[in-house]
Structure formats: C-alpha cells, structure tokens
Coordinates of C-alpha atoms in Angstrom, one line a residue:
M166 CA -32.8 -28.1 -12.3
D167 CA -35.6 -29.2 -10.4
K168 CA -36.6 -27.6 -7.5
G169 CA -39.1 -30.7 -6.2
G170 CA -37.7 -32.0 -2.9
L171 CA -35.0 -29.6 -1.6
G172 CA -34.6 -28.2 1.5
L173 CA -35.6 -24.9 2.6
K174 CA -32.0 -23.4 2.5
N175 CA -31.7 -24.9 -0.9
I176 CA -34.4 -23.6 -2.4
E177 CA -33.1 -20.1 -1.0
A178 CA -29.8 -21.3 -2.9
F179 CA -31.6 -21.7 -6.0
N180 CA -33.7 -18.6 -5.7
S181 CA -29.8 -17.0 -5.1
A182 CA -28.7 -18.8 -8.1
L183 CA -31.3 -17.3 -10.3
L184 CA -30.5 -13.6 -9.1
I185 CA -27.0 -14.3 -9.8
K186 CA -28.0 -14.8 -13.1
W187 CA -29.1 -11.3 -13.6
K188 CA -25.5 -10.5 -11.9
W189 CA -24.1 -12.2 -14.8
R190 CA -26.1 -10.7 -17.7
I191 CA -25.5 -7.2 -16.4
I192 CA -22.0 -7.5 -16.0
K193 CA -21.4 -9.5 -19.5
G194 CA -23.5 -6.2 -20.9
E195 CA -26.2 -8.6 -22.4
Q196 CA -29.1 -6.6 -20.2
A197 CA -28.3 -3.3 -22.1
K198 CA -31.9 -1.6 -20.9
W199 CA -31.6 -2.6 -17.5
K200 CA -27.6 -1.5 -17.3
E201 CA -28.5 2.0 -18.7
V202 CA -31.4 2.2 -15.5
L203 CA -29.3 1.3 -13.0
S204 CA -26.1 3.2 -14.6
A205 CA -28.7 6.1 -14.2
R206 CA -29.3 5.7 -10.3
Y207 CA -26.1 4.1 -9.2
G208 CA -23.4 4.8 -11.9
N209 CA -20.9 2.5 -13.2
I210 CA -23.0 -0.8 -12.5
Q211 CA -20.5 -3.4 -13.6
L212 CA -18.0 -1.7 -11.4
L213 CA -20.2 -1.5 -8.8
I214 CA -21.0 -5.1 -8.7
Q215 CA -17.5 -5.8 -8.5
K216 CA -17.5 -3.4 -5.2
G217 CA -20.3 -5.6 -3.9
K218 CA -20.9 -2.9 -0.7
E219 CA -23.5 -0.7 -1.9
A220 CA -26.3 -2.3 -0.6
R221 CA -25.0 -2.6 2.7
C222 CA -24.1 1.2 2.8
N223 CA -26.9 2.6 1.4
S224 CA -30.6 2.3 2.6
A225 CA -31.9 4.1 -0.6
V226 CA -31.1 1.6 -2.8
S227 CA -34.1 -1.3 -3.3
T228 CA -34.7 -4.7 -2.3
W229 CA -34.0 -6.3 -5.4
W230 CA -30.6 -4.4 -6.0
S231 CA -29.7 -5.0 -2.4
D232 CA -30.8 -8.7 -3.1
L233 CA -28.7 -9.2 -5.8
T234 CA -25.3 -7.6 -4.6
K235 CA -25.4 -10.1 -1.8
A236 CA -26.8 -13.0 -2.9
E237 CA -23.9 -15.7 -3.0
N238 CA -22.6 -14.0 0.6
R239 CA -25.5 -14.8 2.5
H240 CA -25.5 -18.3 1.9
S241 CA -22.0 -19.7 1.3
G242 CA -19.6 -16.8 1.9
K243 CA -18.3 -17.0 -1.7
D244 CA -17.7 -14.4 -4.1
F245 CA -19.5 -14.1 -7.1
L246 CA -15.9 -12.9 -8.9
S247 CA -14.0 -15.8 -8.1
G248 CA -15.9 -17.6 -10.9
C249 CA -15.3 -14.4 -13.2
I250 CA -12.0 -14.1 -15.6
F251 CA -12.3 -10.4 -16.9
K252 CA -10.2 -9.2 -20.2
L253 CA -9.3 -6.0 -20.4
G254 CA -10.4 -3.5 -22.6
N255 CA -10.4 0.5 -21.4
G256 CA -10.3 -1.2 -17.7
S257 CA -13.6 1.3 -16.9
A258 CA -15.8 -1.7 -15.3
V259 CA -13.0 -3.5 -14.1
S260 CA -12.3 -3.8 -10.4
F261 CA -8.2 -2.8 -10.1
W262 CA -7.8 -5.0 -6.5
K263 CA -11.0 -7.1 -6.5
A264 CA -11.5 -8.6 -10.1
A265 CA -9.3 -11.1 -11.8
W266 CA -8.1 -9.3 -15.0
L267 CA -4.1 -9.7 -14.4
K268 CA -3.8 -13.1 -13.1
E269 CA -5.9 -16.2 -12.3
Y270 CA -6.8 -14.6 -9.2
S271 CA -7.5 -11.3 -8.1
L272 CA -4.7 -9.0 -6.8
Q273 CA -6.6 -8.3 -3.5
S274 CA -5.8 -12.4 -2.6
I275 CA -2.4 -12.4 -4.6
Y276 CA -1.5 -9.2 -2.5
P277 CA -3.8 -8.8 0.7
N278 CA -0.7 -6.5 2.4
L279 CA -0.5 -3.8 -0.2
Y280 CA -4.6 -4.4 -0.5
D281 CA -5.1 -3.6 3.0
L282 CA -2.1 -0.4 2.6
S283 CA -4.6 0.8 -0.1
T284 CA -6.2 3.8 0.6
K285 CA -8.0 3.6 -3.0
K286 CA -9.4 -0.2 -2.7
Y287 CA -12.6 0.9 -4.9
M288 CA -10.9 2.1 -8.1
S289 CA -11.2 0.6 -11.6
V290 CA -7.7 -0.2 -13.6
A291 CA -8.5 2.9 -15.9
E292 CA -8.2 4.6 -13.0
A293 CA -4.9 3.0 -11.3
G294 CA -4.0 3.4 -15.1
K295 CA -4.3 7.1 -15.4
E296 CA -0.7 8.1 -14.0
V297 CA 0.8 5.6 -17.0
E298 CA -0.9 8.0 -19.6
E299 CA 0.8 11.4 -17.9
H300 CA 4.0 9.9 -17.0
G301 CA 4.5 5.8 -18.8
L302 CA 4.6 4.6 -15.0
W303 CA 1.9 3.0 -12.8
G304 CA 1.4 5.0 -9.6
D305 CA 1.3 4.0 -6.5
F306 CA -2.0 2.6 -6.6
G307 CA -3.0 4.7 -3.6
I308 CA -0.7 2.6 -1.0
V309 CA 0.7 4.5 1.9
H310 CA 4.6 4.3 2.8
P311 CA 6.9 3.5 4.4
L312 CA 6.9 -0.2 3.5
N313 CA 8.8 -3.3 5.7
L314 CA 10.8 -5.7 3.7
S315 CA 7.7 -7.9 2.5
E316 CA 5.2 -4.9 1.3
T317 CA 8.9 -3.6 -0.6
V318 CA 8.9 -7.0 -2.3
S319 CA 5.2 -7.1 -2.7
L320 CA 4.9 -3.8 -4.7
E321 CA 7.7 -4.2 -6.9
D322 CA 6.5 -7.8 -7.9
L323 CA 3.5 -6.3 -8.7
K324 CA 4.5 -3.3 -10.7
S325 CA 6.7 -6.0 -12.5
S326 CA 3.6 -7.7 -13.3
L327 CA 1.9 -4.8 -14.6
Q328 CA 4.8 -3.6 -17.3
D329 CA 3.3 -5.2 -20.2
V330 CA -0.3 -4.6 -19.8
S331 CA -1.9 -1.7 -21.8
L332 CA -5.7 -0.1 -22.0
S333 CA -7.4 0.2 -25.4
S334 CA -9.9 3.4 -25.2
E335 CA -11.1 1.6 -28.4
R336 CA -12.1 -1.7 -26.6
L337 CA -15.0 -2.4 -24.0
D338 CA -13.9 -4.5 -20.8
S339 CA -15.1 -8.2 -21.4
V340 CA -15.9 -10.9 -19.0
L341 CA -15.8 -15.0 -18.9
W342 CA -17.2 -17.4 -16.5
R343 CA -14.1 -19.0 -15.1
N344 CA -15.4 -23.1 -15.2
F345 CA -17.0 -22.7 -18.8
P346 CA -15.7 -19.5 -20.4
A347 CA -17.5 -20.6 -23.9
E348 CA -20.7 -21.2 -22.4
G349 CA -20.5 -19.0 -19.7
Y350 CA -22.5 -19.1 -16.1
S351 CA -25.5 -21.3 -15.5
V352 CA -27.9 -21.5 -12.9
K353 CA -26.1 -24.9 -11.6
E354 CA -23.1 -23.1 -11.2
G355 CA -24.4 -20.5 -9.4
Y356 CA -26.3 -22.6 -7.1
G357 CA -22.5 -24.4 -6.4
L358 CA -21.3 -21.3 -5.7
C359 CA -24.7 -20.7 -3.1
H360 CA -25.0 -24.4 -1.9
V361 CA -23.8 -24.6 1.7
T362 CA -22.3 -28.3 1.5
P363 CA -23.3 -30.2 4.7
E364 CA -20.7 -31.0 7.0
V365 CA -18.3 -34.2 6.0
N366 CA -19.1 -37.2 7.4
D367 CA -16.7 -38.1 10.2
R368 CA -15.4 -40.8 9.1
V369 CA -14.6 -39.7 5.1
G370 CA -12.9 -36.9 6.7
E371 CA -10.9 -39.3 8.8
A372 CA -10.5 -41.3 5.6
A373 CA -9.0 -38.1 3.8
Q374 CA -6.8 -37.0 7.2
L375 CA -5.5 -40.9 6.8
K376 CA -4.8 -40.1 3.0
V377 CA -2.6 -37.1 4.1
F378 CA -0.6 -38.8 7.0
E379 CA -0.1 -42.2 5.0
R380 CA 1.9 -39.7 2.1
L381 CA 3.6 -37.7 4.9
W382 CA 5.1 -40.9 6.4
R383 CA 6.3 -42.6 3.3
I384 CA 8.0 -39.8 2.3
K385 CA 12.2 -40.3 2.7
I386 CA 13.5 -37.7 4.3
P387 CA 15.0 -37.0 8.2
F388 CA 12.7 -38.2 10.5
R389 CA 12.5 -34.5 12.4
T390 CA 10.9 -32.8 9.1
K391 CA 8.8 -35.6 8.8
A392 CA 7.4 -34.9 12.8
F393 CA 7.3 -31.5 11.8
G394 CA 5.0 -31.7 8.6
W395 CA 3.0 -34.1 11.2
R396 CA 2.9 -31.1 13.6
C397 CA 2.1 -28.7 10.9
L398 CA -0.7 -30.2 9.9
W399 CA -2.0 -31.0 13.4
N400 CA -1.7 -27.6 14.2
R401 CA 0.3 -28.5 17.2
I402 CA 3.3 -25.9 16.2
A403 CA 3.9 -23.3 18.7
T404 CA 3.2 -20.5 16.6
K405 CA 1.8 -16.9 18.3
D406 CA -1.9 -17.3 18.2
M407 CA -1.0 -21.1 20.2
L408 CA 0.8 -19.0 22.3
A409 CA -1.8 -16.4 22.8
K410 CA -4.3 -18.8 23.6
R411 CA -2.4 -20.6 26.3
G412 CA -1.9 -17.7 28.0
I413 CA 1.8 -17.5 27.2
V414 CA 1.7 -14.4 25.3
S415 CA -0.9 -11.4 25.7
I416 CA 0.2 -8.0 24.0
A417 CA -0.9 -8.0 20.3
S418 CA 2.5 -6.5 19.0
D419 CA 3.6 -9.7 20.5
I420 CA 1.7 -12.0 17.7
S421 CA 2.1 -10.5 14.8
C422 CA 3.8 -12.2 12.3
C423 CA 7.8 -11.4 12.2
F424 CA 7.9 -11.5 8.7
C425 CA 4.8 -9.2 7.5
F426 CA 4.1 -7.8 11.0
R427 CA 0.6 -7.0 9.9
Y428 CA -1.3 -10.2 10.8
E429 CA -1.6 -12.5 13.7
E430 CA 0.8 -15.6 12.9
S431 CA -0.7 -19.1 12.8
I432 CA 0.6 -22.2 11.5
Q433 CA -1.4 -21.6 7.7
H434 CA -0.5 -17.7 8.0
I435 CA 3.7 -18.1 8.2
L436 CA 3.9 -21.2 5.6
L437 CA 1.2 -20.0 3.3
S438 CA -0.7 -16.9 3.2
C439 CA 2.1 -14.7 4.6
P440 CA 3.3 -12.4 1.4
L441 CA 6.4 -13.8 1.8
A442 CA 5.3 -17.6 2.4
K443 CA 3.3 -16.9 -1.5
K444 CA 6.5 -14.9 -2.5
I445 CA 8.5 -18.4 -1.7
C446 CA 6.0 -20.9 -3.0
E447 CA 5.8 -18.7 -6.5
D448 CA 10.2 -18.9 -7.1
V449 CA 9.8 -22.6 -6.1
G450 CA 6.9 -23.4 -8.0
E451 CA 8.6 -21.3 -11.1
W452 CA 11.7 -22.8 -10.6
L453 CA 10.1 -26.7 -10.8
R454 CA 7.8 -25.4 -14.1
V455 CA 4.5 -25.4 -12.0
T456 CA 1.9 -22.9 -10.7
A457 CA 2.0 -23.0 -7.2
V458 CA -0.9 -22.2 -5.3
T459 CA -1.5 -20.9 -2.0
E460 CA -4.8 -20.6 -1.7
L461 CA -5.5 -23.4 0.3
S462 CA -5.3 -25.4 3.9
L463 CA -2.0 -26.8 4.6
S464 CA -3.5 -30.8 3.9
H465 CA -4.4 -29.1 0.1
S466 CA -1.2 -27.7 -0.3
F467 CA 0.5 -31.0 1.0
N468 CA -1.4 -33.1 -1.9
F469 CA -0.9 -30.7 -4.6
W470 CA 2.9 -30.8 -4.1
F471 CA 2.4 -34.6 -3.4
E472 CA 0.6 -35.2 -6.6
F473 CA 2.7 -32.9 -9.0
F474 CA 5.6 -34.9 -8.2
S475 CA 3.9 -37.9 -8.2
S476 CA 2.8 -37.1 -11.9
K477 CA 6.2 -36.6 -12.9
K478 CA 7.3 -40.1 -11.9
V479 CA 9.8 -39.5 -8.9
K480 CA 11.6 -41.9 -7.1
A481 CA 9.3 -43.2 -4.5
G482 CA 9.6 -41.6 -1.3
K483 CA 10.3 -38.3 -2.9
E484 CA 6.5 -37.2 -3.9
G485 CA 6.0 -34.7 -1.2
F486 CA 9.8 -34.0 -0.5
M487 CA 10.0 -30.4 -1.6
W488 CA 6.5 -29.4 0.4
L489 CA 8.4 -30.2 3.5
V490 CA 11.3 -28.6 2.7
V491 CA 10.0 -25.3 2.2
C492 CA 7.8 -25.4 5.1
W493 CA 11.0 -26.2 7.2
N494 CA 13.1 -23.9 5.9
I495 CA 10.3 -20.7 6.5
W496 CA 10.1 -22.0 9.8
N497 CA 13.8 -22.1 10.7
A498 CA 13.7 -19.0 9.4
R499 CA 11.3 -17.4 11.5
N500 CA 12.9 -18.9 14.6
E501 CA 15.9 -17.0 13.4
I502 CA 14.7 -13.8 13.7
I503 CA 12.7 -14.1 16.8
F504 CA 15.3 -16.2 19.5
K505 CA 18.6 -14.9 17.5
N506 CA 17.1 -11.8 15.9
Q507 CA 19.1 -12.2 12.7
T508 CA 17.4 -10.8 9.3
V509 CA 16.8 -13.3 6.5
S510 CA 16.3 -12.1 2.8
L511 CA 14.2 -13.4 0.2
S512 CA 17.4 -14.6 -2.0
D513 CA 18.9 -16.0 1.1
L514 CA 15.9 -18.4 1.8
R515 CA 15.5 -19.2 -1.5
W516 CA 19.1 -20.4 -1.5
D517 CA 18.4 -22.5 1.5
I518 CA 15.5 -24.2 0.7
K519 CA 17.5 -25.5 -3.1
I520 CA 20.6 -26.5 -0.8
K521 CA 18.7 -28.4 1.8
A522 CA 16.4 -30.4 -0.9
W523 CA 19.5 -31.2 -2.7
K524 CA 21.2 -32.5 0.6
W525 CA 18.1 -34.6 1.4
L526 CA 18.3 -36.0 -2.3
T527 CA 19.7 -39.6 -0.8
V528 CA 18.2 -40.0 2.2
G529 CA 17.0 -43.2 2.2
D530 CA 17.6 -46.2 0.0
I531 CA 17.8 -44.3 -3.1
T532 CA 20.7 -43.6 -5.4
H533 CA 20.8 -40.8 -7.6
T534 CA 23.2 -40.6 -11.0
N535 CA 24.6 -36.8 -12.3
S536 CA 23.0 -35.3 -9.1
N537 CA 25.5 -32.9 -8.6
F538 CA 24.1 -29.2 -6.9
Y539 CA 24.6 -27.5 -10.1
N540 CA 22.3 -30.0 -12.0
F541 CA 20.2 -30.1 -9.3
C542 CA 19.4 -26.6 -9.3
K543 CA 19.4 -26.6 -12.9
D544 CA 16.6 -29.4 -13.7
P545 CA 15.6 -30.6 -10.0
I546 CA 13.1 -32.9 -11.5
S547 CA 15.5 -35.3 -13.2
C548 CA 17.7 -35.4 -10.0
L549 CA 14.0 -37.0 -8.7
T550 CA 13.5 -39.1 -10.9

C-alpha cells in the first residue's frame, strides 16, 4: 500500500494496521521467538491479546506492547477479534466470551446479558470446560443467580449450543481471518479496520434513507403497521429513553427494558439488541431457513429481510412484510407487559408472529392458493411466492 498522499489520520491508521500484523502473527503462532519472550513476561500471550485490557491496567508494560494491544481501537473503535474465527483444539488460547469460536460471532455479542452477569469474563474455553472433565457437563460460566426469564432462556440456549463441543488436549487452537480464511490477515484489511470512514455525504445518506422508505411503503400490509415501521425507522416511537429525554419519566428503574430489565429501553434495543428480540429473530430465521443477523441498525435489519425475500421471488409487496410482523408483535408484547401487567412467553410470541403473518398474507391485491395455516407454518416461503 502506498502511503503517499495519505492524511495524518490515515497514516496513523496505516501504522496501526502494521502493528496489527504483529498481533496476527503472534496469535497465529508464526512468531515463535516473540511469543516465547512475551509469554515469559505476560503469560498466555494469545489469550492476553483476546482480553485486550492488560495494557490499560498495567503501567509496567512496554510502549510497543501497549500500542500493540490497543492499535485498532484508537482510531475506529473496532475490534481485531471481529475479524478472527477460532478453531478449537485444547481451548487454552481461546477466550470463552470474547472470541468467535462456537458461532460466527463471540458469545459476548450473542449473549450480552450473560456476559454482564459473569464474574469470569476473561476465562479461556479450557477454563470454562474444566467441569466437563470432572462432571460431564458445562458449569455456570461464573454467572450469578437468580436469573430472570430472558436470562434463563439465554443460559439454556448457550448450554444447548455447547452440548457437542469437545476439547482435545492433543491439538492446539488455531485461528482464521474471517474475510480471507486461506490467505489470512493483510495490512490492507487492517487499514480497513483502523481507518475511520469520513461522514457520509448528506445527499448520499438521504438517498439511502429514501430507498428504505420507498421499500417500506411498497409493502402490502395494514397501513397502521406500515406507519409503525416508518416511526421505528425514524426513532419516533414512545420508548422509555425517548420519554426520559422529554422529562416524562426520570427514575432509572422506570426506563429499563421490560423484557431483560438490564438495559435502557430504546427502539434499537427492544426490537434488535434485547436477548428476547435476538432469540425471536433467530427462531423466525430458523423457521424461514435463513441465519438472521441482529447486530445491525433497524434500517439494515429491514433491508436484510427485504433482500432475503426478494431473492426468494415472493409476491410483490411481501418482501419486507415479515420484518414488520416481528417488530409489530414484539412491540405489542411490550405494551401488554407495561400497560396490562400481562406475562409474555417466548412460545406465545412465536405463535403470535406466525398467526399474524398468516392473517396478513392476503392484505392487498394478492391471492394465494393452498395457504391454510398448517401449510404456512410448514413452508411459509411457498405461500408467499
């Protein structure tokens, strides 16, 4: 990469990309001597890189090591680990919570509520799996009890995901670079990680917004639901954080999410980030045979579902229909809890989504054959095409 013509901030990003190259070589095991020297001083060097906090809590570390551990965060706030996928061996060099080893993303990002509760945030997979050797089952991962409904569901889901995981004392852990598994990390990739993209030109941003809303208004679904979707995308819904900004609520406990009780309720949280919302999106994705992505903005989430259904060649007007159905039902469940003091289970919410989606199949000038509720539950895509 030619450094000529780069601005000061971009040169700093380029230098950070070079530092991350060292980070990659060490965690990959390509720099045996450096790994040996650093491990003698700092312990398990691969695990320390995944923790990423030692440089900030130990004033005795070298400047080079400090810069190495914080390289990418200094500029963009992005994380080197987001580009890594770990293949499990003995588990001693893989962070249980922070590394992507079990699923496509880290367990910290998939189960943020459990991570926050854990007193063992920096344990390795091997440390987490010690109880498997002794008792044949995974332990509690340092999670403090008692748990609420959402946390219990998350913990059960995590333990279910771990059932087929086995550690091999004879095999070392390995790591791949997510974008280029065969080639590995490159400085060009690191520059993309560290470089802070300038703010998008207003007209470009406006055009992207118009595309989302143009798609939204084409959907054939009850108008009030479309209006609800429009208000969600503009963040014009009376969520607790918005009410707090207007001075309507002021007590901290009054603005927490009614599903997880741990985070401030915002439209982004309650529809996408909340563990309950994530679980619903995953279940709906499994039903539709697609891996649902929840680490997105609302507009990106809408576009994800719109483009998925477009690729399946569903009837015109039904492309973004399922996104609206899911959001509408989660919001209504939230209102049932807050205003009617009702309880809402995951099972009930799943059925409500399927029933509502089936009822809205024929909204607009669309007719469907063989779309009884049984067939719709069995194969929803065929009922939409």
